[in-house]
Every structure is written in C-alpha cells, then in structure tokens.
C-alpha cells in the first residue's frame, strides 16, 4: 500500500537540501524503493528555523515526549537570545503560541534534566517538577544547616546554630522499640509526642508521584495487616516509660481512628473519643480529580493518670 500511495505529507529541507523534517518518511520511502517523493524547500534556513520546524513537526507527533519538547523550547529560546540581545521569554512564548509560564517551566525542566538526567524518566512534566522541588528543598535545608553548624561562620544566628548542636546530641535516629526498651518504667518522661506510620502502602500510593529513585522506598511503613498489633505494642511501651501524669500527643491516620482508641485505652491511657484537629494553610491530594485536598491532620490528647 505504501509503494502504491507514496508519501502523503512532503518532507522539508532547507536551500542546502539539509533535512529539517520527515526523517521517518524519508527512511520509509527508501525501504519501499521510492525514487521520487514530494519535498518542501524552506528559503529561510538557519539553525533557529531548523529548530522551529523540528518543534512544530514533533508537536503533532503522537509519541512526543515531554522532555524532548522542553529541550526544544529551551533551545529555540537560547538561539533567539543569541541572535537578538533584547529577546525575552515572553517573545518566545508569543512565537510558539504558548503562555509565558509554560515556556518558563519548559526551560526550567530542560536545564534541570541536563543536571539530573533521571528527571527525564518521570511520567509527566508535573511529576518531574514535584521531584525537582523536593530535591531543591532538601539541598537548601542541607546547605543552611551546614552553614549554621560551621564554627567559622559568623553571619548566621548564634541561637539557631546552638539549637542545631543541641539537636545533634539529643535526637536519636533508630528503631523506636529498641530505644524505648532502654528506658525505665514509670520514668521521668512528662510529655510524649508520637507520630507513628499511618499503615499506608506509600510504595503504591506515592511511587513516581513526587519522588526520584528510592526516596519513597526508603520509608519504613507498617503494612495494614500488621498495623493493629503495631499499635498495641507501641501504645503499651509509651505508657510503660511515661511518668505518672504524663501527657501524650498521638497522631494517627483517620482510617485507624477506632483502632488507635482501642489500643490506647487498653494500654491504660485516658483518652477522649473526639480527636483534636491541626488545620493546615493548604490542602493536598494525589488524586484531585476524585478527592478534595486534605487540609488537616487529626491527633489525640491523652493523659497517664490515676483517677480512681
């Protein structure tokens, strides 16, 4: 059929016969043994024109990748700026009939991919932006933290620096149950804030949503089938190490509200059925097409006390 019908859409070349668009059609024509095919010759030529043709050609192609599109938009913007000093992102947006925000986003992603090639493997541009934001936040926090703890740095707050040093000595990262096992019963712990895992399979819920590599996989979640036993063990250990009249702030996932109440009461904590609510400024949801953004988190306020 291809040999009989030929090429329906001409390939495009410049005045030097350099191919600008239609590499697949040209290859297919050669395989089919065609000796003549329709050709459009563009008089403008130049690298900028070639990039524009490439972009327009690929936008209409079904299997166009977002990372390729971002790079092409970035390249066109750079080429025009190299040709005209007054060129701006707004003019690139007008040229490509896109919003200024979309062009800026494409340029940001293209530059990010050059530095972090793994971003190109994300399913969508939105996923890549979320991952990039997380990486940037982690890098900023790490840099600020290193500057605050640097004894040679006299510009940053002495108070913050001292607080970070105290935190280094006071915070222990490890297995909670091993740490609790080393504490005496009815000790000197007067206030406990406990924010345990919520029994959610994050590898299914959040994988590829806003992370790169094994950031999600590194999180030690408790599977749903063992979560009740986990709650029972945790609340009992917290009660054991707490001092008389100790207060407990216990965060929980709404799905496990009733299980948390049963476990806490069984352990001996005095607890109100009605949870407290921490209201956030912004809600979030991974499925905005189905759910409203969650703008709060619940917690329980408990006491270890003998009221008999």
Short mmCIF file of C-alpha atoms in Angstrom, two decimals:
data_model
loop_
_atom_site.label_atom_id
_atom_site.label_comp_id
_atom_site.label_asym_id
_atom_site.label_seq_id
_atom_site.Cartn_x
_atom_site.Cartn_y
_atom_site.Cartn_z
CA UNK A 1 0.00 0.00 0.00
CA UNK A 2 2.84 2.39 0.84
CA UNK A 3 4.52 1.78 -2.53
CA UNK A 4 1.21 2.46 -4.31
CA UNK A 5 0.11 5.54 -2.36
CA UNK A 6 3.53 7.09 -1.78
CA UNK A 7 4.23 9.81 0.80
CA UNK A 8 1.13 11.82 1.63
CA UNK A 9 2.95 14.60 3.54
CA UNK A 10 6.11 16.13 1.99
CA UNK A 11 9.41 16.13 3.83
CA UNK A 12 11.03 19.53 4.48
CA UNK A 13 14.57 20.65 3.61
CA UNK A 14 16.45 23.95 3.53
CA UNK A 15 18.10 25.53 0.49
CA UNK A 16 21.18 23.33 1.05
CA UNK A 17 18.90 20.25 0.98
CA UNK A 18 19.53 19.59 4.68
CA UNK A 19 16.65 17.57 6.07
CA UNK A 20 14.56 19.60 8.53
CA UNK A 21 11.50 17.38 8.99
CA UNK A 22 10.48 13.93 7.79
CA UNK A 23 13.36 11.60 8.68
CA UNK A 24 10.97 8.70 9.24
CA UNK A 25 9.15 9.34 5.98
CA UNK A 26 12.45 9.51 4.10
CA UNK A 27 13.64 6.24 5.64
CA UNK A 28 10.35 4.52 4.87
CA UNK A 29 10.48 5.76 1.27
CA UNK A 30 13.94 4.27 0.85
CA UNK A 31 12.82 0.94 2.27
CA UNK A 32 9.84 0.95 -0.10
CA UNK A 33 12.10 1.67 -3.08
CA UNK A 34 10.58 5.05 -3.96
CA UNK A 35 12.81 7.15 -6.20
CA UNK A 36 10.75 10.32 -6.08
CA UNK A 37 8.97 11.90 -3.10
CA UNK A 38 7.40 15.34 -2.50
CA UNK A 39 9.68 17.92 -0.87
CA UNK A 40 9.15 21.39 0.58
CA UNK A 41 12.18 23.72 0.37
CA UNK A 42 12.35 26.44 3.02
CA UNK A 43 14.20 29.59 1.98
CA UNK A 44 14.73 30.99 5.49
CA UNK A 45 17.18 28.38 6.68
CA UNK A 46 19.45 28.81 9.66
CA UNK A 47 19.65 26.97 12.96
CA UNK A 48 16.70 28.81 14.52
CA UNK A 49 14.43 27.97 11.63
CA UNK A 50 15.53 24.33 11.76
CA UNK A 51 14.70 24.13 15.48
CA UNK A 52 11.29 25.70 14.94
CA UNK A 53 10.46 23.20 12.20
CA UNK A 54 11.61 20.35 14.42
CA UNK A 55 9.39 21.55 17.25
CA UNK A 56 6.34 22.04 15.06
CA UNK A 57 6.92 18.66 13.43
CA UNK A 58 7.11 16.85 16.75
CA UNK A 59 4.25 18.62 18.49
CA UNK A 60 1.83 16.92 16.12
CA UNK A 61 3.51 13.54 16.57
CA UNK A 62 1.60 11.16 18.83
CA UNK A 63 4.61 9.75 20.68
CA UNK A 64 6.18 13.12 21.52
CA UNK A 65 7.90 13.09 24.94
CA UNK A 66 7.56 15.99 27.35
CA UNK A 67 11.32 16.07 27.98
CA UNK A 68 12.06 16.39 24.25
CA UNK A 69 9.54 19.21 23.94
CA UNK A 70 11.06 21.04 26.92
CA UNK A 71 14.54 20.82 25.40
CA UNK A 72 13.34 22.12 22.02
CA UNK A 73 11.56 25.09 23.59
CA UNK A 74 14.68 25.86 25.63
CA UNK A 75 16.91 25.57 22.54
CA UNK A 76 14.71 27.90 20.48
CA UNK A 77 14.71 30.45 23.31
CA UNK A 78 18.50 30.30 23.60
CA UNK A 79 19.04 30.55 19.86
CA UNK A 80 16.85 33.65 19.54
CA UNK A 81 18.57 35.25 22.53
CA UNK A 82 21.96 34.61 20.97
CA UNK A 83 20.72 36.30 17.80
CA UNK A 84 18.95 39.23 19.46
CA UNK A 85 20.06 40.58 22.85
CA UNK A 86 16.64 42.04 23.66
CA UNK A 87 14.89 38.71 23.14
CA UNK A 88 12.85 37.54 26.14
CA UNK A 89 10.94 34.52 27.33
CA UNK A 90 7.73 36.41 26.64
CA UNK A 91 8.66 36.75 22.98
CA UNK A 92 9.47 33.04 22.84
CA UNK A 93 6.02 32.36 24.27
CA UNK A 94 4.41 34.59 21.61
CA UNK A 95 6.44 32.91 18.87
CA UNK A 96 5.36 29.41 19.92
CA UNK A 97 1.81 30.46 20.87
CA UNK A 98 2.28 29.34 24.46
CA UNK A 99 1.90 31.01 27.82
CA UNK A 100 4.91 32.66 29.44
CA UNK A 101 4.55 30.28 32.39
CA UNK A 102 4.65 27.21 30.16
CA UNK A 103 7.78 28.42 28.39
CA UNK A 104 9.48 29.25 31.71
CA UNK A 105 8.55 25.81 33.04
CA UNK A 106 9.91 24.09 29.93
CA UNK A 107 13.21 25.97 30.21
CA UNK A 108 13.47 25.14 33.91
CA UNK A 109 12.87 21.44 33.26
CA UNK A 110 15.27 21.29 30.31
CA UNK A 111 18.05 22.83 32.41
CA UNK A 112 17.21 20.52 35.31
CA UNK A 113 17.38 17.45 33.07
CA UNK A 114 20.90 18.46 32.00
CA UNK A 115 21.93 18.39 35.66
CA UNK A 116 19.73 15.46 36.75
CA UNK A 117 19.11 13.14 33.76
CA UNK A 118 16.86 10.91 35.88
CA UNK A 119 14.16 13.57 35.71
CA UNK A 120 13.54 12.70 32.06
CA UNK A 121 12.28 9.27 33.13
CA UNK A 122 9.36 10.76 35.05
CA UNK A 123 5.96 10.05 33.52
CA UNK A 124 4.91 13.70 33.16
CA UNK A 125 6.35 17.19 33.40
CA UNK A 126 4.31 17.76 36.58
CA UNK A 127 5.90 14.70 38.19
CA UNK A 128 9.35 15.98 37.25
CA UNK A 129 8.61 19.42 38.71
CA UNK A 130 7.46 17.89 42.00
CA UNK A 131 10.58 15.75 42.19
CA UNK A 132 12.76 18.75 41.35
CA UNK A 133 11.10 20.83 44.06
CA UNK A 134 11.73 18.11 46.66
CA UNK A 135 15.38 17.83 45.66
CA UNK A 136 15.82 21.61 45.76
CA UNK A 137 14.23 21.86 49.20
CA UNK A 138 16.45 19.08 50.54
CA UNK A 139 19.54 20.78 49.09
CA UNK A 140 18.59 24.17 50.56
CA UNK A 141 17.90 22.73 54.00
CA UNK A 142 21.15 20.79 53.93
CA UNK A 143 23.15 23.86 52.89
CA UNK A 144 21.55 26.13 55.51
CA UNK A 145 22.09 23.50 58.16
CA UNK A 146 25.77 23.08 57.25
CA UNK A 147 26.26 26.85 57.36
CA UNK A 148 24.60 27.17 60.74
CA UNK A 149 26.76 24.47 62.30
CA UNK A 150 30.01 25.80 60.76
CA UNK A 151 32.03 27.32 63.63
CA UNK A 152 33.79 29.65 61.17
CA UNK A 153 30.51 31.19 60.04
CA UNK A 154 29.75 34.38 61.98
CA UNK A 155 26.93 35.68 59.78
CA UNK A 156 24.13 33.29 60.78
CA UNK A 157 22.21 33.27 64.04
CA UNK A 158 24.14 32.04 67.06
CA UNK A 159 20.88 30.86 68.62
CA UNK A 160 19.97 28.70 65.65
CA UNK A 161 23.48 27.31 65.49
CA UNK A 162 23.39 26.37 69.18
CA UNK A 163 19.95 24.81 68.82
CA UNK A 164 21.16 22.64 65.97
CA UNK A 165 24.12 21.49 68.02
CA UNK A 166 21.82 20.53 70.88
CA UNK A 167 19.61 18.67 68.44
CA UNK A 168 22.61 16.75 67.13
CA UNK A 169 23.30 15.48 70.66
CA UNK A 170 19.66 15.00 71.72
CA UNK A 171 17.96 13.37 68.72
CA UNK A 172 18.39 9.66 68.19
CA UNK A 173 17.55 8.06 64.85
CA UNK A 174 16.90 4.35 65.07
CA UNK A 175 14.39 1.67 65.97
CA UNK A 176 11.78 3.16 68.34
CA UNK A 177 11.13 -0.07 70.19
CA UNK A 178 14.84 -0.63 70.84
CA UNK A 179 15.11 2.90 72.22
CA UNK A 180 12.03 2.52 74.42
CA UNK A 181 13.29 -0.81 75.76
CA UNK A 182 16.30 1.01 77.24
CA UNK A 183 14.10 3.41 79.24
CA UNK A 184 12.90 2.58 82.78
CA UNK A 185 9.23 2.03 83.58
CA UNK A 186 7.35 4.98 85.12
CA UNK A 187 10.37 7.16 84.43
CA UNK A 188 10.76 10.93 84.12
CA UNK A 189 9.12 11.41 80.70
CA UNK A 190 6.48 14.10 81.26
CA UNK A 191 5.41 14.76 77.67
CA UNK A 192 5.43 12.50 74.62
CA UNK A 193 4.61 13.39 71.03
CA UNK A 194 4.21 10.30 68.88
CA UNK A 195 3.76 10.49 65.10
CA UNK A 196 3.83 6.84 64.00
CA UNK A 197 3.48 5.43 60.49
CA UNK A 198 -0.14 5.51 59.32
CA UNK A 199 -0.41 2.00 57.90
CA UNK A 200 -0.44 3.26 54.29
CA UNK A 201 1.38 1.49 51.46
CA UNK A 202 3.34 4.52 50.24
CA UNK A 203 5.09 2.48 47.57
CA UNK A 204 1.72 2.10 45.83
CA UNK A 205 0.22 5.45 46.76
CA UNK A 206 3.12 7.79 46.12
CA UNK A 207 5.60 5.94 43.92
CA UNK A 208 6.50 8.10 40.90
CA UNK A 209 4.21 10.84 42.15
CA UNK A 210 6.70 13.24 43.63
CA UNK A 211 9.92 11.35 44.21
CA UNK A 212 13.00 10.15 42.41
CA UNK A 213 14.79 6.88 42.95
CA UNK A 214 14.12 5.16 46.23
CA UNK A 215 13.06 8.12 48.41
CA UNK A 216 9.65 6.50 48.95
CA UNK A 217 11.05 3.01 49.16
CA UNK A 218 13.39 4.07 51.97
CA UNK A 219 10.41 4.97 54.19
CA UNK A 220 9.71 2.18 56.68
CA UNK A 221 5.92 1.83 56.60
CA UNK A 222 3.86 -0.69 58.57
CA UNK A 223 1.67 -2.97 56.39
CA UNK A 224 -2.08 -2.82 57.07
CA UNK A 225 -2.30 -6.49 58.08
CA UNK A 226 0.10 -5.93 60.98
CA UNK A 227 -0.88 -2.42 61.95
CA UNK A 228 -3.22 -3.31 64.83
CA UNK A 229 -0.51 -5.37 66.55
CA UNK A 230 1.92 -2.49 65.95
CA UNK A 231 -0.46 -0.01 67.63
CA UNK A 232 -0.96 -2.27 70.64
CA UNK A 233 2.77 -2.76 71.16
CA UNK A 234 3.56 0.93 70.64
CA UNK A 235 0.90 2.34 72.98
CA UNK A 236 1.84 -0.13 75.71
CA UNK A 237 5.52 0.78 75.54
CA UNK A 238 4.73 4.50 75.58
CA UNK A 239 2.55 4.01 78.65
CA UNK A 240 5.25 1.98 80.38
CA UNK A 241 8.02 4.57 80.05
CA UNK A 242 5.76 7.58 80.77
CA UNK A 243 5.93 9.19 84.20
CA UNK A 244 2.79 9.48 86.34
CA UNK A 245 0.61 12.32 85.00
CA UNK A 246 2.47 12.27 81.66
CA UNK A 247 0.70 13.81 78.66
CA UNK A 248 0.71 12.23 75.20
CA UNK A 249 0.09 13.79 71.76
CA UNK A 250 -0.72 10.88 69.46
CA UNK A 251 -1.07 11.47 65.70
CA UNK A 252 -2.98 8.93 63.64
CA UNK A 253 -4.37 8.29 60.19
CA UNK A 254 -8.17 8.80 60.04
CA UNK A 255 -8.61 5.23 58.77
CA UNK A 256 -7.23 3.91 62.07
CA UNK A 257 -9.12 6.17 64.50
CA UNK A 258 -11.11 3.40 66.22
CA UNK A 259 -8.10 1.08 66.36
CA UNK A 260 -5.97 3.82 67.91
CA UNK A 261 -8.62 4.49 70.57
CA UNK A 262 -8.90 0.79 71.50
CA UNK A 263 -5.12 0.34 71.68
CA UNK A 264 -4.55 3.46 73.76
CA UNK A 265 -7.32 2.63 76.24
CA UNK A 266 -6.17 -0.97 76.53
CA UNK A 267 -2.67 0.29 77.34
CA UNK A 268 -4.09 2.45 80.16
CA UNK A 269 -4.18 5.94 78.64
CA UNK A 270 -7.09 8.29 79.42
CA UNK A 271 -8.38 9.43 76.05
CA UNK A 272 -11.29 11.43 74.63
CA UNK A 273 -13.18 9.90 71.68
CA UNK A 274 -13.15 13.25 69.89
CA UNK A 275 -9.79 13.96 68.23
CA UNK A 276 -8.02 17.30 68.02
CA UNK A 277 -7.55 18.86 64.58
CA UNK A 278 -4.44 20.58 63.23
CA UNK A 279 -5.58 22.82 60.35
CA UNK A 280 -3.10 23.45 57.51
CA UNK A 281 -2.93 26.51 55.28
CA UNK A 282 -3.12 24.41 52.12
CA UNK A 283 -4.76 21.12 51.35
CA UNK A 284 -3.23 18.41 49.21
CA UNK A 285 -4.36 15.28 47.42
CA UNK A 286 -2.71 12.92 44.95
CA UNK A 287 -5.98 12.48 43.06
CA UNK A 288 -7.59 15.93 42.62
CA UNK A 289 -9.93 14.51 40.00
CA UNK A 290 -11.56 12.37 42.73
CA UNK A 291 -10.92 13.96 46.14
CA UNK A 292 -10.81 17.36 47.80
CA UNK A 293 -7.46 18.46 49.19
CA UNK A 294 -6.82 17.35 52.77
CA UNK A 295 -6.24 20.47 54.83
CA UNK A 296 -5.94 18.97 58.32
CA UNK A 297 -4.43 16.16 60.38
CA UNK A 298 -6.02 14.63 63.50
CA UNK A 299 -4.34 13.79 66.80
CA UNK A 300 -5.41 12.59 70.23
CA UNK A 301 -4.55 14.34 73.51
CA UNK A 302 -4.11 11.78 76.29
CA UNK A 303 -3.03 11.56 79.92
CA UNK A 304 -1.47 8.86 82.07
CA UNK A 305 -3.16 9.43 85.40
CA UNK A 306 -4.85 7.52 88.18
CA UNK A 307 -8.37 9.00 88.50
CA UNK A 308 -9.85 6.23 90.63
#
